[in-house]
JSON list of C-alpha atoms in Angstrom, two decimals:
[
{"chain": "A", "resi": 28, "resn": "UNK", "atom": "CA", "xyz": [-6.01, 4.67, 16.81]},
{"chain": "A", "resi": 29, "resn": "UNK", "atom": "CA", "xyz": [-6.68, 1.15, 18.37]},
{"chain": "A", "resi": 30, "resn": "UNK", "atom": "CA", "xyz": [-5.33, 0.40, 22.12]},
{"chain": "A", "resi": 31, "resn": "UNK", "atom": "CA", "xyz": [-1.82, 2.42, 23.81]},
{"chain": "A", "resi": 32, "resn": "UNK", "atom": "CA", "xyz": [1.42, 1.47, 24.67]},
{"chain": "A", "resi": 33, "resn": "UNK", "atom": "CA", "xyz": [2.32, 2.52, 27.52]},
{"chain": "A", "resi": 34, "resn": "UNK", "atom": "CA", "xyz": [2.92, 5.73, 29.05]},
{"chain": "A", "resi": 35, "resn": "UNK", "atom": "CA", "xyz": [2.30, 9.27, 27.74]},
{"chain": "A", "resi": 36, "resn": "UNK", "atom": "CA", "xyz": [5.82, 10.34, 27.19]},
{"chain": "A", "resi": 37, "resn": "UNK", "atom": "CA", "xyz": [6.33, 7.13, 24.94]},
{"chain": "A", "resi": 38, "resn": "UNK", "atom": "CA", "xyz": [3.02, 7.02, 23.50]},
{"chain": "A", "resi": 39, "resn": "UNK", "atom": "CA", "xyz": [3.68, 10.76, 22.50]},
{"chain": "A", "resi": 40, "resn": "UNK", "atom": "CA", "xyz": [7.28, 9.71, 20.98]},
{"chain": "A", "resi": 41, "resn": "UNK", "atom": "CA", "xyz": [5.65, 7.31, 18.96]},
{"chain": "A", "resi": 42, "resn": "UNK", "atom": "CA", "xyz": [2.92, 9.12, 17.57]},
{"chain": "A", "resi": 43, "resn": "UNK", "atom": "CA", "xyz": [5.07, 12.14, 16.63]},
{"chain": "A", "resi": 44, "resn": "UNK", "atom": "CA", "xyz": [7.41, 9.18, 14.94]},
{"chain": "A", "resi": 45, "resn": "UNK", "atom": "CA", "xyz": [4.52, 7.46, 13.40]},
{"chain": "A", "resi": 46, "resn": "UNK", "atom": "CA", "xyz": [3.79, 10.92, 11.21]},
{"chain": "A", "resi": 47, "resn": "UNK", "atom": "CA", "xyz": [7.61, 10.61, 10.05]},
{"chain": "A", "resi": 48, "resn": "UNK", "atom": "CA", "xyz": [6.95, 7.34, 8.85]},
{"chain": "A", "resi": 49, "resn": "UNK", "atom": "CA", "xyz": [3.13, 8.26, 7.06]},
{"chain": "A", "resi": 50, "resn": "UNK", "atom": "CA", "xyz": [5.62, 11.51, 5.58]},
{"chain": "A", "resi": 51, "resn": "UNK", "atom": "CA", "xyz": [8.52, 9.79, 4.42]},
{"chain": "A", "resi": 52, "resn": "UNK", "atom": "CA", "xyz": [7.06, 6.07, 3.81]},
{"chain": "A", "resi": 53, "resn": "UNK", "atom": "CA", "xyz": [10.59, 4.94, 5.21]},
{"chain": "A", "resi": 54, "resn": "UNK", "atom": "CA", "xyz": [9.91, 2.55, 8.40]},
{"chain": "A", "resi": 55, "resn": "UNK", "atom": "CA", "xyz": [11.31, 3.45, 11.55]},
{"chain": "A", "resi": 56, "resn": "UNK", "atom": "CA", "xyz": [12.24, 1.48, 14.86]},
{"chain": "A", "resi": 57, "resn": "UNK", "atom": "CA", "xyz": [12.29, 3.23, 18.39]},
{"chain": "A", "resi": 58, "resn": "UNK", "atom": "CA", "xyz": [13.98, 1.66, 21.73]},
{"chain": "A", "resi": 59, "resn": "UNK", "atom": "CA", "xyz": [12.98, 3.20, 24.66]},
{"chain": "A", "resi": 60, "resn": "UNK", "atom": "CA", "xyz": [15.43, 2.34, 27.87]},
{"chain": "A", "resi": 61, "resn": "UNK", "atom": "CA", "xyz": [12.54, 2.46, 30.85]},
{"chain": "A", "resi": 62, "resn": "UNK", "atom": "CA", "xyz": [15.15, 1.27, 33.55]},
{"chain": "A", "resi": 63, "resn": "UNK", "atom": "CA", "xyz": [14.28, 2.54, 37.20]},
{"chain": "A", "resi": 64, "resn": "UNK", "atom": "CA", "xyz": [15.73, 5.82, 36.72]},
{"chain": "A", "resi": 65, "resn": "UNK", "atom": "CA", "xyz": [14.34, 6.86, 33.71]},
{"chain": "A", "resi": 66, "resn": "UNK", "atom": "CA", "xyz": [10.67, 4.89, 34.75]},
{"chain": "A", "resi": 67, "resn": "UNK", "atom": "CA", "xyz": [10.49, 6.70, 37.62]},
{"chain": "A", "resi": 68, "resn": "UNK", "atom": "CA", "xyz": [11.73, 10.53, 36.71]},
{"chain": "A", "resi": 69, "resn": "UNK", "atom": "CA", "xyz": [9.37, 9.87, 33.78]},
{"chain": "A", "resi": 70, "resn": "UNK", "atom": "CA", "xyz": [6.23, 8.22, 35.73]},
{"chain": "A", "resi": 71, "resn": "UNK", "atom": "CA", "xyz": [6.68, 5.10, 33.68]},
{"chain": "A", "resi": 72, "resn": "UNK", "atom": "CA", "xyz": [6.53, 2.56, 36.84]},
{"chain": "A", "resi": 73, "resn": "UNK", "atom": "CA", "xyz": [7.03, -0.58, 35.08]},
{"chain": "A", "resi": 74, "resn": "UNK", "atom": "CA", "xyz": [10.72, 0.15, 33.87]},
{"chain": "A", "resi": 75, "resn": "UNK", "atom": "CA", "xyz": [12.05, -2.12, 31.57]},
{"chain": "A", "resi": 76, "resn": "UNK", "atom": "CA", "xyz": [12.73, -1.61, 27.58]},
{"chain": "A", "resi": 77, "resn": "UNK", "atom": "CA", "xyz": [9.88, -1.59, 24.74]},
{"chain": "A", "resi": 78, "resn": "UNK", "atom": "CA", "xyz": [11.05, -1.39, 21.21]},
{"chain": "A", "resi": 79, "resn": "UNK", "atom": "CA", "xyz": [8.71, -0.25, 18.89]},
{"chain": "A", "resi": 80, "resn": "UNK", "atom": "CA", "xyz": [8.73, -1.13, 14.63]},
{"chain": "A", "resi": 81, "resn": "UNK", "atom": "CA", "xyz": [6.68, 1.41, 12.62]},
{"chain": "A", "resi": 82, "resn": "UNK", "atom": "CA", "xyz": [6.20, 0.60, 9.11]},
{"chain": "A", "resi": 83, "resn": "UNK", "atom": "CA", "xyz": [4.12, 2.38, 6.39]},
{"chain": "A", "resi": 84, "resn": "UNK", "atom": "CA", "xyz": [0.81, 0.80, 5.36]},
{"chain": "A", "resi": 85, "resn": "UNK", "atom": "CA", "xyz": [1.13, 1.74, 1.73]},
{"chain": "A", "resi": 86, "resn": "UNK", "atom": "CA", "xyz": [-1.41, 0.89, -1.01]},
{"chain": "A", "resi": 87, "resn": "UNK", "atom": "CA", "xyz": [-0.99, -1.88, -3.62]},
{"chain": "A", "resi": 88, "resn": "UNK", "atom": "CA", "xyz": [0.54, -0.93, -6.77]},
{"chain": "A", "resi": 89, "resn": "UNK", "atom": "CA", "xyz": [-1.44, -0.82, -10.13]},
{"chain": "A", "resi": 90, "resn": "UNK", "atom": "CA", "xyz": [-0.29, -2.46, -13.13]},
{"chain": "A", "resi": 91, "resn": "UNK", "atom": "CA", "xyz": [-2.51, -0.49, -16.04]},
{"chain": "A", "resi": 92, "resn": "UNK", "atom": "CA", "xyz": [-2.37, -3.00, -19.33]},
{"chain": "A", "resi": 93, "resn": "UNK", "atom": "CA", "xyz": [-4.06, -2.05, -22.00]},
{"chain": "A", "resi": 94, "resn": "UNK", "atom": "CA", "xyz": [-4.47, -4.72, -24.40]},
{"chain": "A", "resi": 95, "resn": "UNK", "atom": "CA", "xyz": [-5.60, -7.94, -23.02]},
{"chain": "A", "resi": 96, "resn": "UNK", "atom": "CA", "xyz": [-4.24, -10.52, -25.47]},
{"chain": "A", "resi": 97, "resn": "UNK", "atom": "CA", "xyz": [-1.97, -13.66, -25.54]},
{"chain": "A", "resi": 98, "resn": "UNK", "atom": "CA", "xyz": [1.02, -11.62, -23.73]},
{"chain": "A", "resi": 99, "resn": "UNK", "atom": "CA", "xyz": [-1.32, -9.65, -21.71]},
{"chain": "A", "resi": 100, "resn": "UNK", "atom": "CA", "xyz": [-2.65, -12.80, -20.14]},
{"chain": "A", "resi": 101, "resn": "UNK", "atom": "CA", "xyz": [1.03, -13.85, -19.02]},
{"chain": "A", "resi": 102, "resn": "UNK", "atom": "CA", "xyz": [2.14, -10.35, -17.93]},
{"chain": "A", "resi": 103, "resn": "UNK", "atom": "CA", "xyz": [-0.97, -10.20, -15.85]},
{"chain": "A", "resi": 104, "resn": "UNK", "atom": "CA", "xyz": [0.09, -12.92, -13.65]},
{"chain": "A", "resi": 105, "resn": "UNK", "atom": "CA", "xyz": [3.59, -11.98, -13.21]},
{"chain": "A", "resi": 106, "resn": "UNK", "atom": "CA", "xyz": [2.31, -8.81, -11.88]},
{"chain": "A", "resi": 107, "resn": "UNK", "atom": "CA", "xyz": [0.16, -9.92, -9.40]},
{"chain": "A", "resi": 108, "resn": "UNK", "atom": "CA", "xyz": [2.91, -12.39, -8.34]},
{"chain": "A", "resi": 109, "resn": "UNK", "atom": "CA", "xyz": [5.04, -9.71, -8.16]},
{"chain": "A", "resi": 110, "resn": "UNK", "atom": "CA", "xyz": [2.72, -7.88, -5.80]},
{"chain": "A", "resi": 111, "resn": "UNK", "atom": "CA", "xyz": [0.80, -5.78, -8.10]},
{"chain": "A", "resi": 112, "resn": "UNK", "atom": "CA", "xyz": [-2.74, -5.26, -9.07]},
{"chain": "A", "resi": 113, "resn": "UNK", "atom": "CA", "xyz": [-3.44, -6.00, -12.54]},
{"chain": "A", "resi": 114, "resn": "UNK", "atom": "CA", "xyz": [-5.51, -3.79, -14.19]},
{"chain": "A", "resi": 115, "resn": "UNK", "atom": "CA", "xyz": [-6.76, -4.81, -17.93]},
{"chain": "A", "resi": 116, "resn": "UNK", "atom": "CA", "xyz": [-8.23, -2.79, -20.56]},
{"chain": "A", "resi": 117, "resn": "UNK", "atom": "CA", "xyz": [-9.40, -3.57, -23.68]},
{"chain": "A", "resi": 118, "resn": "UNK", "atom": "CA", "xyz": [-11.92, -2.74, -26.08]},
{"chain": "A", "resi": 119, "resn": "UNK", "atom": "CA", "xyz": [-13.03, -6.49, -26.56]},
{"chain": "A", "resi": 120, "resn": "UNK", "atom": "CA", "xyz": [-15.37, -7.87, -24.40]},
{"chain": "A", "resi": 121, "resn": "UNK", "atom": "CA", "xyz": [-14.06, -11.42, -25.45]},
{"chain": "A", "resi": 122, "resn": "UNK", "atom": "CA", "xyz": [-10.41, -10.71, -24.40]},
{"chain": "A", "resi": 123, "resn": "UNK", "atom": "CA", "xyz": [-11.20, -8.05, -21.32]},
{"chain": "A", "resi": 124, "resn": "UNK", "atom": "CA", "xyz": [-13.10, -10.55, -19.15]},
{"chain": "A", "resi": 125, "resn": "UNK", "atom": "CA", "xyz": [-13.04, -11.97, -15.42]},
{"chain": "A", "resi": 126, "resn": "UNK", "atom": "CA", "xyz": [-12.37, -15.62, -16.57]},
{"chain": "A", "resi": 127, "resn": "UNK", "atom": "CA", "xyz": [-9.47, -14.97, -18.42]},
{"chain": "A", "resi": 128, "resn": "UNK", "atom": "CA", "xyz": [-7.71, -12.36, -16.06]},
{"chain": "A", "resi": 129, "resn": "UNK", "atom": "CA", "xyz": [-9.12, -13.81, -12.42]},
{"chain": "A", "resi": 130, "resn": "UNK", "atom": "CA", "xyz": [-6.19, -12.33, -10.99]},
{"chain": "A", "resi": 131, "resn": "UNK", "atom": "CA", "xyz": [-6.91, -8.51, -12.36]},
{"chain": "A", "resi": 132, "resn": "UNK", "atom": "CA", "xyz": [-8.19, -6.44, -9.85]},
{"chain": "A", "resi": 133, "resn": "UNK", "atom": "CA", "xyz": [-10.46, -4.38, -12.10]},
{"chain": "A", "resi": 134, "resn": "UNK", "atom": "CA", "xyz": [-10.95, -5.48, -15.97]},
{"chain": "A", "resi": 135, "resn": "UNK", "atom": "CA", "xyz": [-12.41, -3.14, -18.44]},
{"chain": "A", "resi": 136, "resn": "UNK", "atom": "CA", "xyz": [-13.77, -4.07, -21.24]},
{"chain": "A", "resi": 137, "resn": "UNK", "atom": "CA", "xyz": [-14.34, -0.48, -23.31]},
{"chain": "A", "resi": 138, "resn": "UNK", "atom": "CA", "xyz": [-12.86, 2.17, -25.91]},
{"chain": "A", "resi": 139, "resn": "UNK", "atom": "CA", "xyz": [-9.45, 3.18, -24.07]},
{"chain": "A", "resi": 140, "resn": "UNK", "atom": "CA", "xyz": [-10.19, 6.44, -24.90]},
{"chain": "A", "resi": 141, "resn": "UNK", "atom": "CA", "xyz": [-13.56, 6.45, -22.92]},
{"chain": "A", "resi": 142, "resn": "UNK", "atom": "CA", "xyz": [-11.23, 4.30, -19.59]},
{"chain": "A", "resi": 143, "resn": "UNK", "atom": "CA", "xyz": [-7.72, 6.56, -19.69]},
{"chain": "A", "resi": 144, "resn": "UNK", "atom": "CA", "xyz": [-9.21, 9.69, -18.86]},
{"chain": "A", "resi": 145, "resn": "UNK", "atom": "CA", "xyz": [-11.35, 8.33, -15.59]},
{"chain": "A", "resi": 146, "resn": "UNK", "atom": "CA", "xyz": [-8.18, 5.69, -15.28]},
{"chain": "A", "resi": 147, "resn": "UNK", "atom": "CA", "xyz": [-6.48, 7.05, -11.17]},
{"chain": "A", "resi": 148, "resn": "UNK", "atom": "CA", "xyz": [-2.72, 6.90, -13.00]},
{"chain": "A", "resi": 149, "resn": "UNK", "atom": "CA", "xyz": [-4.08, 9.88, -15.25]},
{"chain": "A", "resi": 150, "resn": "UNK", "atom": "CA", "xyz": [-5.65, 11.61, -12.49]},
{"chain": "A", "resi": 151, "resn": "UNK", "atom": "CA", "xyz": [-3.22, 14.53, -10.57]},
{"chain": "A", "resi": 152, "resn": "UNK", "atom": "CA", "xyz": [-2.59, 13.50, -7.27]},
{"chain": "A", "resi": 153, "resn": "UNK", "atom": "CA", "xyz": [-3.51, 15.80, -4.35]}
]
């Protein structure tokens, strides 16, 4: 946690909110009315309204290729346009290389049978 917003009763509605959101990866918006009233029977002196966005911070998805030839080069780039991180693997160090996938995020240039079984997609989550 960086900084506060405000108040303990709002601060406290937010955090419990911010846990539905890390739960359910759904983003969720909060208005709180702080008019006199409510600022006051609350201890919230500065009364007026604070909305409040909460949105997931979710991690980039993989793309797993395995095979890093003409058509592999291609799909690579669509997927990272697309938003996701290319991973290539191949067993030929003159396909599975950094200057022809710049865009991968990892590139592996091995037996697949010695990357798939220390690959994270084959790995149960916990």
């Amino acid at each position: 946690m960086a900084g506060t917003i405000g108040g303990g009763c709002v601060e406290a509605d937010v955090w419990s909110a911010a846990r539905e959101v890390m739960e359910t990866e759904k983003p969720k918006r909060l208005t709180f009315n702080l008019g006199q009233d409510a600022a006051y029977d609350n201890g919230l002196i500065c009364g007026g309204q604070l909305d409040v966005f909460i949105e997931p911070v979710l991690p980039t998805p993989r793309a797993f290729i395995f095979g890093a030839g003409h058509i592999s080069k291609s799909l690579s780039k669509i997927a990272a346009m697309a938003g996701f991180a290319p991973v290539i693997i191949d067993d030929r160090e003159s396909f599975a290389n950094r200057e022809r996938f710049p865009e991968a995020e990892e590139v592996h240039a091995a037996e697949y049978e010695d990357v798939f079984p220390s690959s994270p997609s084959t790995k149960p989550a916990t």
